Amino acid sequence: MKTVSKSLLGLASITLTASLSMNAQAGNSPANIDNVLQQLTTQHNNASSLVKSARQPASLALNSPMIAQSTKSKKTDEDIPVLDRLTAVASSTVNKFKQNGIASWYGRQFHGRKTASGETFDMNALTAAHNSLPMNCHVRVTNRDNGKSVVVKINDRPKTNRVLDLSYGAAQAIGMTGNVGNVTIERID
């Protein structure tokens, strides 16, 4: 905060010096000096408001009801470091990932090749490729046509624009007999 104040003070000094030197060339009329002082006062008030608002703990994330649920001990919010409170909100939010769409599967043509995670692809393992979920997280994939589900590990990035590319083994586990299927995916870890 001291750095911000020093920066703002330095900025005000530079602005004042530049304004006064321009006014000296313009004849130092009282109207010009009053105008410069008015502008500097406005800038100072705006900077002060910014600093005051930065000190206020009125953040949506910190006041989230999820934080209250994640802190069941007798500690108050002030006793818990901000980073820990934000981590509680982030992990609760991430674990609620859910997506519906079309999934496909891949098998023999990629068997034995390296995946994006560096693992060797095993077409019979329960794995999948997703565009944005982190590597090595687990998701529950449910076939919306028959209700069957399986938990798979994300270890690759898809070569298609579908919601998910399942390994052959995962597709068989949920009864996805065609090339594509209608699925719901939910992150579970």
GROMACS .gro file of C-alpha atoms in nm:
model
  189
    1MET     CA    1   0.000   0.000   0.000
    2LYS     CA    2   0.293   0.232   0.077
    3THR     CA    3   0.423   0.169  -0.274
    4VAL     CA    4   0.088   0.275  -0.421
    5SER     CA    5   0.087   0.592  -0.209
    6LYS     CA    6   0.445   0.678  -0.309
    7SER     CA    7   0.360   0.616  -0.674
    8LEU     CA    8   0.054   0.838  -0.652
    9LEU     CA    9   0.254   1.109  -0.473
   10GLY     CA   10   0.523   1.091  -0.741
   11LEU     CA   11   0.258   1.112  -1.014
   12ALA     CA   12   0.100   1.415  -0.848
   13SER     CA   13   0.442   1.584  -0.820
   14ILE     CA   14   0.515   1.525  -1.188
   15THR     CA   15   0.170   1.650  -1.286
   16LEU     CA   16   0.205   1.960  -1.066
   17THR     CA   17   0.552   2.037  -1.201
   18ALA     CA   18   0.441   1.995  -1.562
   19SER     CA   19   0.127   2.199  -1.507
   20LEU     CA   20   0.310   2.480  -1.329
   21SER     CA   21   0.580   2.498  -1.594
   22MET     CA   22   0.314   2.519  -1.868
   23ASN     CA   23   0.134   2.788  -1.671
   24ALA     CA   24   0.457   2.983  -1.623
   25GLN     CA   25   0.487   2.997  -1.999
   26ALA     CA   26   0.120   3.098  -2.028
   27GLY     CA   27   0.165   3.398  -1.803
   28ASN     CA   28   0.074   3.254  -1.460
   29SER     CA   29  -0.277   3.394  -1.472
   30PRO     CA   30  -0.477   3.323  -1.153
   31ALA     CA   31  -0.747   3.147  -1.356
   32ASN     CA   32  -0.495   2.899  -1.497
   33ILE     CA   33  -0.342   2.827  -1.155
   34ASP     CA   34  -0.689   2.775  -1.006
   35ASN     CA   35  -0.772   2.538  -1.293
   36VAL     CA   36  -0.453   2.337  -1.234
   37LEU     CA   37  -0.517   2.320  -0.859
   38GLN     CA   38  -0.876   2.205  -0.923
   39GLN     CA   39  -0.752   1.927  -1.155
   40LEU     CA   40  -0.491   1.817  -0.901
   41THR     CA   41  -0.752   1.810  -0.625
   42THR     CA   42  -0.979   1.595  -0.843
   43GLN     CA   43  -0.693   1.356  -0.923
   44HIS     CA   44  -0.599   1.334  -0.555
   45ASN     CA   45  -0.959   1.260  -0.453
   46ASN     CA   46  -0.991   0.991  -0.721
   47ALA     CA   47  -0.663   0.831  -0.609
   48SER     CA   48  -0.772   0.846  -0.243
   49SER     CA   49  -1.101   0.677  -0.328
   50LEU     CA   50  -0.914   0.405  -0.515
   51VAL     CA   51  -0.682   0.339  -0.219
   52LYS     CA   52  -0.975   0.335   0.026
   53SER     CA   53  -1.172   0.090  -0.187
   54ALA     CA   54  -0.867  -0.136  -0.218
   55ARG     CA   55  -0.852  -0.157   0.163
   56GLN     CA   56  -1.218  -0.268   0.190
   57PRO     CA   57  -1.269  -0.649   0.212
   58ALA     CA   58  -1.595  -0.630   0.016
   59SER     CA   59  -1.508  -0.901  -0.234
   60LEU     CA   60  -1.783  -1.126  -0.369
   61ALA     CA   61  -1.558  -1.430  -0.340
   62LEU     CA   62  -1.466  -1.361   0.022
   63ASN     CA   63  -1.828  -1.303   0.121
   64SER     CA   64  -1.952  -1.610  -0.066
   65PRO     CA   65  -2.182  -1.850   0.120
   66MET     CA   66  -1.951  -2.133   0.006
   67ILE     CA   67  -1.682  -1.999   0.238
   68ALA     CA   68  -1.920  -2.009   0.532
   69GLN     CA   69  -1.999  -2.372   0.450
   70SER     CA   70  -1.633  -2.465   0.414
   71THR     CA   71  -1.533  -2.316   0.752
   72LYS     CA   72  -1.731  -2.508   1.015
   73SER     CA   73  -1.481  -2.446   1.298
   74LYS     CA   74  -1.503  -2.173   1.562
   75LYS     CA   75  -1.247  -1.962   1.375
   76THR     CA   76  -1.372  -1.635   1.234
   77ASP     CA   77  -1.306  -1.533   0.874
   78GLU     CA   78  -1.037  -1.295   1.000
   79ASP     CA   79  -0.847  -1.591   1.154
   80ILE     CA   80  -0.832  -1.776   0.822
   81PRO     CA   81  -0.583  -1.651   0.561
   82VAL     CA   82  -0.741  -1.502   0.249
   83LEU     CA   83  -0.566  -1.754   0.023
   84ASP     CA   84  -0.718  -2.044   0.217
   85ARG     CA   85  -1.065  -1.893   0.188
   86LEU     CA   86  -1.024  -1.838  -0.187
   87THR     CA   87  -0.894  -2.194  -0.228
   88ALA     CA   88  -1.207  -2.327  -0.057
   89VAL     CA   89  -1.429  -2.138  -0.302
   90ALA     CA   90  -1.222  -2.239  -0.604
   91SER     CA   91  -1.218  -2.610  -0.518
   92SER     CA   92  -1.594  -2.611  -0.452
   93THR     CA   93  -1.655  -2.443  -0.786
   94VAL     CA   94  -1.420  -2.666  -0.987
   95ASN     CA   95  -1.572  -2.986  -0.852
   96LYS     CA   96  -1.916  -2.881  -0.975
   97PHE     CA   97  -1.814  -2.898  -1.343
   98LYS     CA   98  -2.090  -3.059  -1.548
   99GLN     CA   99  -2.132  -3.074  -1.926
  100ASN     CA  100  -2.372  -3.237  -2.172
  101GLY     CA  101  -2.298  -3.316  -2.532
  102ILE     CA  102  -2.184  -3.564  -2.791
  103ALA     CA  103  -1.892  -3.796  -2.715
  104SER     CA  104  -1.698  -4.016  -2.952
  105TRP     CA  105  -1.442  -4.287  -2.888
  106TYR     CA  106  -1.103  -4.378  -3.021
  107GLY     CA  107  -0.921  -4.706  -3.009
  108ARG     CA  108  -0.698  -4.926  -3.223
  109GLN     CA  109  -0.556  -4.651  -3.446
  110PHE     CA  110  -0.410  -4.468  -3.140
  111HIS     CA  111  -0.330  -4.772  -2.921
  112GLY     CA  112   0.030  -4.753  -2.796
  113ARG     CA  113   0.083  -4.387  -2.891
  114LYS     CA  114   0.167  -4.112  -2.642
  115THR     CA  115  -0.123  -3.905  -2.504
  116ALA     CA  116  -0.104  -3.533  -2.425
  117SER     CA  117  -0.026  -3.623  -2.062
  118GLY     CA  118   0.273  -3.831  -2.170
  119GLU     CA  119   0.111  -4.166  -2.090
  120THR     CA  120   0.091  -4.444  -2.346
  121PHE     CA  121  -0.266  -4.476  -2.474
  122ASP     CA  122  -0.435  -4.804  -2.385
  123MET     CA  123  -0.759  -4.844  -2.578
  124ASN     CA  124  -0.900  -5.078  -2.310
  125ALA     CA  125  -0.828  -4.848  -2.013
  126LEU     CA  126  -1.093  -4.617  -1.868
  127THR     CA  127  -0.954  -4.288  -1.999
  128ALA     CA  128  -1.076  -3.991  -2.202
  129ALA     CA  129  -0.968  -3.675  -2.382
  130HIS     CA  130  -1.120  -3.335  -2.294
  131ASN     CA  131  -1.044  -2.984  -2.423
  132SER     CA  132  -1.006  -2.798  -2.094
  133LEU     CA  133  -1.024  -3.020  -1.786
  134PRO     CA  134  -0.689  -3.073  -1.614
  135MET     CA  135  -0.488  -3.384  -1.689
  136ASN     CA  136  -0.533  -3.671  -1.443
  137CYS     CA  137  -0.865  -3.545  -1.304
  138HIS     CA  138  -1.154  -3.792  -1.296
  139VAL     CA  139  -1.500  -3.749  -1.445
  140ARG     CA  140  -1.815  -3.956  -1.435
  141VAL     CA  141  -1.947  -4.013  -1.787
  142THR     CA  142  -2.314  -4.109  -1.816
  143ASN     CA  143  -2.469  -4.235  -2.137
  144ARG     CA  144  -2.793  -4.035  -2.154
  145ASP     CA  145  -2.958  -4.296  -2.376
  146ASN     CA  146  -2.931  -4.589  -2.131
  147GLY     CA  147  -2.824  -4.437  -1.795
  148LYS     CA  148  -2.499  -4.638  -1.770
  149SER     CA  149  -2.200  -4.453  -1.628
  150VAL     CA  150  -1.827  -4.499  -1.579
  151VAL     CA  151  -1.549  -4.300  -1.411
  152VAL     CA  152  -1.261  -4.213  -1.644
  153LYS     CA  153  -0.931  -4.032  -1.607
  154ILE     CA  154  -0.859  -3.736  -1.836
  155ASN     CA  155  -0.518  -3.802  -1.993
  156ASP     CA  156  -0.544  -3.656  -2.344
  157ARG     CA  157  -0.673  -3.369  -2.554
  158PRO     CA  158  -0.930  -3.451  -2.824
  159LYS     CA  159  -0.863  -3.446  -3.194
  160THR     CA  160  -1.232  -3.361  -3.254
  161ASN     CA  161  -1.467  -3.084  -3.148
  162ARG     CA  162  -1.685  -3.313  -2.937
  163VAL     CA  163  -1.740  -3.279  -2.562
  164LEU     CA  164  -1.531  -3.588  -2.489
  165ASP     CA  165  -1.332  -3.857  -2.667
  166LEU     CA  166  -1.353  -4.182  -2.473
  167SER     CA  167  -1.117  -4.476  -2.493
  168TYR     CA  168  -1.272  -4.784  -2.653
  169GLY     CA  169  -1.290  -4.951  -2.308
  170ALA     CA  170  -1.480  -4.658  -2.155
  171ALA     CA  171  -1.722  -4.643  -2.449
  172GLN     CA  172  -1.794  -5.016  -2.413
  173ALA     CA  173  -1.849  -4.977  -2.037
  174ILE     CA  174  -2.137  -4.732  -2.093
  175GLY     CA  175  -2.283  -4.921  -2.387
  176MET     CA  176  -2.187  -4.668  -2.652
  177THR     CA  177  -2.208  -4.908  -2.944
  178GLY     CA  178  -2.203  -4.654  -3.227
  179ASN     CA  179  -1.932  -4.403  -3.316
  180VAL     CA  180  -2.089  -4.129  -3.102
  181GLY     CA  181  -2.322  -4.102  -2.805
  182ASN     CA  182  -2.513  -3.845  -2.602
  183VAL     CA  183  -2.341  -3.807  -2.261
  184THR     CA  184  -2.327  -3.604  -1.942
  185ILE     CA  185  -1.989  -3.558  -1.779
  186GLU     CA  186  -1.932  -3.450  -1.417
  187ARG     CA  187  -1.597  -3.386  -1.255
  188ILE     CA  188  -1.566  -3.587  -0.935
  189ASP     CA  189  -1.222  -3.485  -0.804
   0.00000   0.00000   0.00000
